[in-house]
Each structure stands twice: as C-alpha cells, then as structure tokens.
Amino acid sequence: MRMESDIFDELDLQLLDALEVNARASFARLGEVLGVSDQTVARRYRRLCAEGGLRVVAVRDAERLGQDQWMLRLRCVPDSAQAIADALAQRPDTNWIGIASGGTEVIFGTRPRSPGDRDDLLLGKLPRTPRVLEIRAHQMLHRFYGGPTGWLSKFRVLADDQKAALRNDTVRAAGPARIDPEDEPLVAALERDGRAGYPELQRVTGRSESTVKRRLAALLASGAVYIDVEYHSETIGYPVAAVLWITTTPAALASVGKALATHDEIAHAAATAGPCSIVATAVIRNTADLYTYLSGPLGRLDGLQHVESSVFLRRVKQLTYQRPAR
C-alpha cells in the first residue's frame, strides 16, 4: 500500500504515523526518532494542522467503558441532508457525520450519554423530523479494527524499531476501564487538545501536576481514554471514503471481521446489531480502487452474503469538530 500526496512529503507522513503511535510525544522525542530537529517537527506539525486538518484529541473508548455506540442511516428528502446533518452536528453525543448517496443520506455515529438521551434521539427527535424518510439504526457490538489502532499503521511508514522507541511505557491495567467524576475536567481538556501540556492540564483541573500525570497515565493504561489523530485523508492521496454495510452468515461473522481488520483499505470495522452484520469504513484513492476492493479482497471472503456501499460526498463532523460548509 503506497501513499501519494501532492501536498505533504515522506517526513510529513512519518510524523502522522508517529503521532498515531504516541500522540503526546514531545517534539524533541519525535525528532529524535525521525532523525530531524525538534524545530523541524514543530514546523511540520503546524503545517499539518493548518493545511491537512490535523487534530490530536482524547476519545472516550465506549467499547472499553461498556457504553452504547450506534451508527445511524437517515434517508432524507432531497436538498435536506445538509440541514439535518448540521443540526445533528450541534449535538454533543454525535462524534462523526457524513453525507452520502447523492446527498439524500446522512450517516452518523452517536454515543448517547444515557438511555434517556438514546431514546430521545432514536424514538423522539428523529422520527418527528418531517424530512427524514427512513431511519436504520445499527448498534455496535464488537470492534474488529479502529479506535486506538490507527489506520496509518497499515502503510508501514515507520520501521518497527522507530515505533518501539515511541510507544508509551504504560501497560494495560487490570480491571474495568472507568472515568471517575473527578477525572471529567481532565478528559474534557484533552478532548479539546490531546497534546495539552501538564501545566495547562494542572490549570484547568485545579489538581497538582503529579496527580494529573498519574490520572492521565491510569486512564490511558485502562483503555478508558485514548489519544486519537484526525487528518484529512484527501491530503495524503486518499480522497474517497465509503461505508460498507456487510451481511454475513452467523458462523462467518468473526472470521469476516478479522479478515477485514487485515485489509489495507479498512480504517474501521465493527460487528453490529441491526439490518446488517458488520459496518466498515473503507478509505481509498478513487472509485476504481473501490470497485477493485469490492470485487476482489472483500468479495472473495467466505461467508459473505451481501454488501452495500455508501460513498461519502461530504464529511460534516469528525471527533466532535464540525467542518465548515463548502
């Protein structure tokens, strides 16, 4: 799998990959691993933020926390999808939103904060929206790929020894993942900026720097929170993204999901309850490559019964950030 970009070079791609390995590594440490100065890393980082949509943010891992996650498909009246997507983007429980299917479909992910919020959205607001013609709800059951595992790792931009030098020394903690009430200010600050320094985190939480370091390390080690890296895939030569709605036989659900996790094209895949068995996101260079993938590596999987694809026309919201309308 090869990256092609008219905007960024190999060092930029290495920096993105390094951030997916350890997004809170200092510029000095990143520079040491990449073989450049910390000033070069800082300059490249700022450019990626300004021109490539780079954002580093903390994400609550709903699967590790045992919380509900849903993906919804809304079939809308023509010319209404953007307005519906913009309204959904204002909700704090939506984490990404896209418009697909010629502008008549809104696809989004939601993590309801409570059963009441879930019911309010699924049984209240959406059914009462007159321009929504159909609602399909898919509850996430099991993640095969994505979340803390970044898609860029499939490009093999960095060598194994470089990744080893970047990885945190923390070990996955035993016991259930949880976010205590006193951790909320810390997590909220990191959701705004996953690279916020300890003095800034100390200021917004009112806790000592040693306590902040200890609690952040515990949250990361337990898997309750991970630091995610967002960027515009089109800037690295992959402008096409599609959601794949996959139906398998029950016996093949796990094997198909595990196979998808190894495919370079797949950025996220999860087993779902709802109209299909698996929902996956493919990121590719062009529609010809999408055809090649659907008819080749995906189509050859044993136990596959049906595949429907929805190509995104526009991404409205990612990781709580709403993109400006074009």
mmCIF file of C-alpha atoms in Angstrom, residues 63-312:
data_model
loop_
_atom_site.group_PDB
_atom_site.id
_atom_site.type_symbol
_atom_site.label_atom_id
_atom_site.label_comp_id
_atom_site.label_asym_id
_atom_site.label_seq_id
_atom_site.Cartn_x
_atom_site.Cartn_y
_atom_site.Cartn_z
ATOM 1 C CA GLU A 63 -16.409 -0.200 23.953
ATOM 2 C CA ARG A 64 -13.921 -0.405 26.825
ATOM 3 C CA LEU A 65 -16.260 1.626 29.044
ATOM 4 C CA GLY A 66 -19.218 -0.627 28.242
ATOM 5 C CA GLN A 67 -21.248 2.240 26.786
ATOM 6 C CA ASP A 68 -23.696 2.255 23.877
ATOM 7 C CA GLN A 69 -22.466 3.152 20.393
ATOM 8 C CA TRP A 70 -24.756 3.470 17.395
ATOM 9 C CA MET A 71 -24.410 4.150 13.706
ATOM 10 C CA LEU A 72 -27.495 5.566 12.030
ATOM 11 C CA ARG A 73 -28.524 5.909 8.380
ATOM 12 C CA LEU A 74 -31.119 8.514 7.585
ATOM 13 C CA ARG A 75 -32.746 8.632 4.159
ATOM 14 C CA CYS A 76 -33.810 12.225 3.629
ATOM 15 C CA VAL A 77 -35.893 14.359 1.319
ATOM 16 C CA PRO A 78 -33.627 15.743 -1.462
ATOM 17 C CA ASP A 79 -31.914 19.033 -0.538
ATOM 18 C CA SER A 80 -32.498 18.462 3.177
ATOM 19 C CA ALA A 81 -29.469 16.331 4.120
ATOM 20 C CA GLN A 82 -27.129 19.246 4.825
ATOM 21 C CA ALA A 83 -29.582 20.969 7.158
ATOM 22 C CA ILE A 84 -30.254 17.722 9.034
ATOM 23 C CA ALA A 85 -26.537 16.969 9.275
ATOM 24 C CA ASP A 86 -25.804 20.473 10.567
ATOM 25 C CA ALA A 87 -28.482 20.098 13.249
ATOM 26 C CA LEU A 88 -27.098 16.726 14.320
ATOM 27 C CA ALA A 89 -23.587 18.214 14.462
ATOM 28 C CA GLN A 90 -24.710 20.508 17.276
ATOM 29 C CA ARG A 91 -25.492 17.526 19.498
ATOM 30 C CA PRO A 92 -22.691 16.608 21.917
ATOM 31 C CA ASP A 93 -23.465 12.892 21.554
ATOM 32 C CA THR A 94 -22.655 12.755 17.806
ATOM 33 C CA ASN A 95 -18.989 12.103 17.058
ATOM 34 C CA TRP A 96 -18.915 11.992 13.258
ATOM 35 C CA ILE A 97 -21.363 12.779 10.459
ATOM 36 C CA GLY A 98 -21.223 12.337 6.698
ATOM 37 C CA ILE A 99 -23.494 12.905 3.717
ATOM 38 C CA ALA A 100 -23.708 10.142 1.106
ATOM 39 C CA SER A 101 -25.864 8.644 -1.666
ATOM 40 C CA GLY A 102 -26.136 11.667 -3.922
ATOM 41 C CA GLY A 103 -26.924 13.938 -0.996
ATOM 42 C CA THR A 104 -30.038 12.073 0.191
ATOM 43 C CA GLU A 105 -28.465 10.088 3.037
ATOM 44 C CA VAL A 106 -26.980 11.195 6.348
ATOM 45 C CA ILE A 107 -24.777 8.671 8.147
ATOM 46 C CA PHE A 108 -23.551 9.373 11.652
ATOM 47 C CA GLY A 109 -22.165 7.865 14.813
ATOM 48 C CA THR A 110 -23.576 8.592 18.231
ATOM 49 C CA ARG A 111 -22.586 7.743 21.786
ATOM 50 C CA PRO A 112 -25.607 8.528 23.955
ATOM 51 C CA ARG A 113 -24.686 9.706 27.435
ATOM 52 C CA SER A 114 -27.652 7.867 28.970
ATOM 53 C CA PRO A 115 -30.570 5.596 27.952
ATOM 54 C CA GLY A 116 -32.780 8.685 28.137
ATOM 55 C CA ASP A 117 -30.634 10.538 25.591
ATOM 56 C CA ARG A 118 -30.651 7.467 23.335
ATOM 57 C CA ASP A 119 -34.426 7.179 23.454
ATOM 58 C CA ASP A 120 -34.837 10.917 22.951
ATOM 59 C CA LEU A 121 -32.856 10.722 19.710
ATOM 60 C CA LEU A 122 -33.999 7.358 18.322
ATOM 61 C CA LEU A 123 -37.612 7.366 19.478
ATOM 62 C CA GLY A 124 -38.280 11.087 19.735
ATOM 63 C CA LYS A 125 -36.470 13.670 17.657
ATOM 64 C CA LEU A 126 -35.554 11.665 14.554
ATOM 65 C CA PRO A 127 -38.977 10.067 13.957
ATOM 66 C CA ARG A 128 -40.585 13.506 14.328
ATOM 67 C CA THR A 129 -38.282 15.136 11.772
ATOM 68 C CA PRO A 130 -40.542 15.537 8.728
ATOM 69 C CA ARG A 131 -37.730 15.494 6.144
ATOM 70 C CA VAL A 132 -36.394 12.144 7.390
ATOM 71 C CA LEU A 133 -37.992 9.380 5.314
ATOM 72 C CA GLU A 134 -36.298 6.316 6.812
ATOM 73 C CA ILE A 135 -34.158 5.506 9.850
ATOM 74 C CA ARG A 136 -31.871 2.495 10.114
ATOM 75 C CA ALA A 137 -30.118 2.012 13.450
ATOM 76 C CA HIS A 138 -27.070 -0.215 13.916
ATOM 77 C CA GLN A 139 -25.814 -0.846 17.447
ATOM 78 C CA MET A 140 -22.086 -1.558 17.690
ATOM 79 C CA LEU A 141 -21.365 -4.919 19.312
ATOM 80 C CA HIS A 142 -17.659 -5.566 18.813
ATOM 81 C CA ARG A 143 -14.790 -3.641 17.223
ATOM 82 C CA PHE A 144 -12.575 -5.568 14.818
ATOM 83 C CA TYR A 145 -10.394 -2.631 13.815
ATOM 84 C CA GLY A 146 -10.117 1.085 14.515
ATOM 85 C CA GLY A 147 -10.412 3.077 17.697
ATOM 86 C CA PRO A 148 -6.976 3.159 19.358
ATOM 87 C CA THR A 149 -5.456 1.359 16.359
ATOM 88 C CA GLY A 150 -4.669 3.964 13.709
ATOM 89 C CA TRP A 151 -5.222 3.357 10.001
ATOM 90 C CA LEU A 152 -1.769 4.727 9.102
ATOM 91 C CA SER A 153 -0.100 1.729 10.712
ATOM 92 C CA LYS A 154 -1.158 -0.223 7.620
ATOM 93 C CA PHE A 155 1.090 1.938 5.446
ATOM 94 C CA ARG A 156 4.204 0.760 7.307
ATOM 95 C CA VAL A 157 5.744 4.222 7.042
ATOM 96 C CA LEU A 158 7.820 3.782 10.199
ATOM 97 C CA ALA A 159 10.152 0.903 10.956
ATOM 98 C CA ASP A 160 9.378 -1.377 13.895
ATOM 99 C CA ASP A 161 12.299 -0.023 15.924
ATOM 100 C CA GLN A 162 11.028 3.533 15.417
ATOM 101 C CA LYS A 163 7.590 2.573 16.682
ATOM 102 C CA ALA A 164 9.109 0.757 19.644
ATOM 103 C CA ALA A 165 11.067 3.897 20.544
ATOM 104 C CA LEU A 166 7.848 5.940 20.538
ATOM 105 C CA ARG A 167 5.492 3.671 22.407
ATOM 106 C CA ASN A 168 4.491 4.607 25.904
ATOM 107 C CA ASP A 169 5.882 2.515 28.720
ATOM 108 C CA THR A 170 2.416 2.100 30.247
ATOM 109 C CA VAL A 171 0.919 -1.369 30.459
ATOM 110 C CA ARG A 172 -2.782 -2.132 30.076
ATOM 111 C CA ALA A 173 -4.164 -2.033 33.595
ATOM 112 C CA ALA A 174 -6.175 -4.861 35.062
ATOM 113 C CA GLY A 175 -9.806 -4.353 35.942
ATOM 114 C CA PRO A 176 -12.606 -2.427 34.248
ATOM 115 C CA ALA A 177 -11.981 0.859 32.486
ATOM 116 C CA ARG A 178 -13.708 3.819 34.084
ATOM 117 C CA ILE A 179 -13.687 7.603 34.202
ATOM 118 C CA ASP A 180 -14.309 8.926 37.694
ATOM 119 C CA PRO A 181 -16.272 12.178 38.191
ATOM 120 C CA GLU A 182 -13.122 13.984 39.327
ATOM 121 C CA ASP A 183 -11.447 12.994 36.029
ATOM 122 C CA GLU A 184 -14.038 14.812 33.913
ATOM 123 C CA PRO A 185 -12.208 18.204 33.750
ATOM 124 C CA LEU A 186 -9.017 16.411 32.710
ATOM 125 C CA VAL A 187 -10.737 14.373 29.994
ATOM 126 C CA ALA A 188 -12.662 17.430 28.752
ATOM 127 C CA ALA A 189 -9.417 19.401 28.380
ATOM 128 C CA LEU A 190 -7.809 16.568 26.437
ATOM 129 C CA GLU A 191 -10.876 16.269 24.228
ATOM 130 C CA ARG A 192 -10.132 19.830 23.151
ATOM 131 C CA ASP A 193 -6.378 19.302 22.776
ATOM 132 C CA GLY A 194 -4.847 15.875 23.229
ATOM 133 C CA ARG A 195 -1.345 17.371 23.350
ATOM 134 C CA ALA A 196 -2.107 19.888 26.096
ATOM 135 C CA GLY A 197 0.896 20.181 28.411
ATOM 136 C CA TYR A 198 0.834 19.276 32.074
ATOM 137 C CA PRO A 199 0.916 22.919 33.255
ATOM 138 C CA GLU A 200 -2.213 23.608 31.168
ATOM 139 C CA LEU A 201 -3.908 20.452 32.458
ATOM 140 C CA GLN A 202 -2.971 21.428 36.009
ATOM 141 C CA ARG A 203 -4.526 24.857 35.495
ATOM 142 C CA VAL A 204 -7.862 23.636 34.084
ATOM 143 C CA THR A 205 -8.267 20.800 36.593
ATOM 144 C CA GLY A 206 -7.042 22.550 39.733
ATOM 145 C CA ARG A 207 -5.026 19.442 40.621
ATOM 146 C CA SER A 208 -1.292 19.069 41.145
ATOM 147 C CA GLU A 209 0.897 18.194 38.173
ATOM 148 C CA SER A 210 1.841 14.870 39.761
ATOM 149 C CA THR A 211 -1.847 13.987 40.221
ATOM 150 C CA VAL A 212 -2.627 14.956 36.623
ATOM 151 C CA LYS A 213 0.214 12.773 35.348
ATOM 152 C CA ARG A 214 -0.903 9.846 37.482
ATOM 153 C CA ARG A 215 -4.567 10.084 36.494
ATOM 154 C CA LEU A 216 -3.807 10.506 32.787
ATOM 155 C CA ALA A 217 -1.472 7.516 32.866
ATOM 156 C CA ALA A 218 -4.184 5.465 34.603
ATOM 157 C CA LEU A 219 -6.862 6.491 32.111
ATOM 158 C CA LEU A 220 -4.648 5.594 29.153
ATOM 159 C CA ALA A 221 -3.462 2.341 30.722
ATOM 160 C CA SER A 222 -7.003 1.170 31.488
ATOM 161 C CA GLY A 223 -8.151 1.927 27.945
ATOM 162 C CA ALA A 224 -10.903 4.241 29.161
ATOM 163 C CA VAL A 225 -9.410 7.009 27.014
ATOM 164 C CA TYR A 226 -7.088 7.005 24.041
ATOM 165 C CA ILE A 227 -5.454 9.865 22.158
ATOM 166 C CA ASP A 228 -6.653 9.935 18.560
ATOM 167 C CA VAL A 229 -5.172 11.622 15.494
ATOM 168 C CA GLU A 230 -7.501 13.113 12.900
ATOM 169 C CA TYR A 231 -6.468 14.457 9.496
ATOM 170 C CA HIS A 232 -7.979 14.892 6.056
ATOM 171 C CA SER A 233 -7.261 11.664 4.182
ATOM 172 C CA GLU A 234 -7.514 13.509 0.873
ATOM 173 C CA THR A 235 -4.321 15.393 1.700
ATOM 174 C CA ILE A 236 -2.344 12.137 1.673
ATOM 175 C CA GLY A 237 -3.854 10.957 -1.599
ATOM 176 C CA TYR A 238 -6.934 9.073 -0.346
ATOM 177 C CA PRO A 239 -9.952 11.307 -1.003
ATOM 178 C CA VAL A 240 -12.619 8.587 -1.274
ATOM 179 C CA ALA A 241 -14.279 7.097 1.805
ATOM 180 C CA ALA A 242 -17.207 4.699 1.843
ATOM 181 C CA VAL A 243 -19.259 2.936 4.479
ATOM 182 C CA LEU A 244 -19.726 -0.754 3.742
ATOM 183 C CA TRP A 245 -22.860 -2.439 5.064
ATOM 184 C CA ILE A 246 -21.931 -6.124 5.140
ATOM 185 C CA THR A 247 -24.139 -9.146 5.785
ATOM 186 C CA THR A 248 -22.534 -12.498 6.627
ATOM 187 C CA THR A 249 -23.722 -15.863 7.783
ATOM 188 C CA PRO A 250 -23.741 -16.013 11.608
ATOM 189 C CA ALA A 251 -20.911 -18.566 11.596
ATOM 190 C CA ALA A 252 -18.720 -16.316 9.424
ATOM 191 C CA LEU A 253 -19.230 -13.093 11.392
ATOM 192 C CA ALA A 254 -15.982 -13.336 13.374
ATOM 193 C CA SER A 255 -13.826 -14.639 10.519
ATOM 194 C CA VAL A 256 -15.006 -11.939 8.098
ATOM 195 C CA GLY A 257 -14.466 -9.238 10.723
ATOM 196 C CA LYS A 258 -10.948 -10.453 11.476
ATOM 197 C CA ALA A 259 -10.149 -10.598 7.767
ATOM 198 C CA LEU A 260 -11.389 -7.034 7.260
ATOM 199 C CA ALA A 261 -9.040 -5.863 10.014
ATOM 200 C CA THR A 262 -6.085 -7.013 7.883
ATOM 201 C CA HIS A 263 -7.203 -5.256 4.679
ATOM 202 C CA ASP A 264 -5.254 -2.080 3.938
ATOM 203 C CA GLU A 265 -8.401 -0.325 2.724
ATOM 204 C CA ILE A 266 -10.294 -0.701 6.017
ATOM 205 C CA ALA A 267 -9.969 2.093 8.575
ATOM 206 C CA HIS A 268 -12.709 0.806 10.888
ATOM 207 C CA ALA A 269 -14.819 -2.350 11.167
ATOM 208 C CA ALA A 270 -17.318 -3.476 13.794
ATOM 209 C CA ALA A 271 -19.937 -6.150 14.301
ATOM 210 C CA THR A 272 -23.409 -4.657 14.617
ATOM 211 C CA ALA A 273 -26.934 -5.496 15.651
ATOM 212 C CA GLY A 274 -29.397 -4.247 13.066
ATOM 213 C CA PRO A 275 -30.031 -4.602 9.342
ATOM 214 C CA CYS A 276 -26.519 -5.948 8.634
ATOM 215 C CA SER A 277 -23.802 -7.930 10.407
ATOM 216 C CA ILE A 278 -20.775 -5.656 10.008
ATOM 217 C CA VAL A 279 -20.274 -1.973 9.302
ATOM 218 C CA ALA A 280 -16.867 -0.969 7.919
ATOM 219 C CA THR A 281 -15.264 2.192 6.589
ATOM 220 C CA ALA A 282 -13.012 1.935 3.546
ATOM 221 C CA VAL A 283 -10.610 4.727 2.574
ATOM 222 C CA ILE A 284 -9.282 4.547 -0.975
ATOM 223 C CA ARG A 285 -7.682 6.609 -3.741
ATOM 224 C CA ASN A 286 -10.571 6.580 -6.228
ATOM 225 C CA THR A 287 -13.778 4.827 -7.195
ATOM 226 C CA ALA A 288 -11.894 2.426 -9.476
ATOM 227 C CA ASP A 289 -9.942 1.194 -6.453
ATOM 228 C CA LEU A 290 -13.217 0.853 -4.543
ATOM 229 C CA TYR A 291 -14.536 -1.415 -7.305
ATOM 230 C CA THR A 292 -11.321 -3.438 -7.252
ATOM 231 C CA TYR A 293 -11.606 -3.890 -3.496
ATOM 232 C CA LEU A 294 -15.304 -4.805 -3.512
ATOM 233 C CA SER A 295 -14.923 -7.325 -6.319
ATOM 234 C CA GLY A 296 -11.591 -8.685 -5.096
ATOM 235 C CA PRO A 297 -10.366 -8.955 -1.481
ATOM 236 C CA LEU A 298 -13.791 -8.281 0.020
ATOM 237 C CA GLY A 299 -15.848 -10.294 -2.457
ATOM 238 C CA ARG A 300 -13.682 -13.392 -2.012
ATOM 239 C CA LEU A 301 -14.304 -13.729 1.724
ATOM 240 C CA ASP A 302 -16.082 -16.938 2.715
ATOM 241 C CA GLY A 303 -19.446 -16.438 4.372
ATOM 242 C CA LEU A 304 -20.177 -13.078 2.744
ATOM 243 C CA GLN A 305 -23.815 -12.763 1.725
ATOM 244 C CA HIS A 306 -24.408 -9.127 0.805
ATOM 245 C CA VAL A 307 -22.510 -5.828 0.593
ATOM 246 C CA GLU A 308 -23.918 -2.346 0.143
ATOM 247 C CA SER A 309 -21.618 0.659 -0.167
ATOM 248 C CA SER A 310 -22.313 4.333 0.572
ATOM 249 C CA VAL A 311 -19.660 6.735 -0.726
ATOM 250 C CA PHE A 312 -19.312 9.920 1.295
#
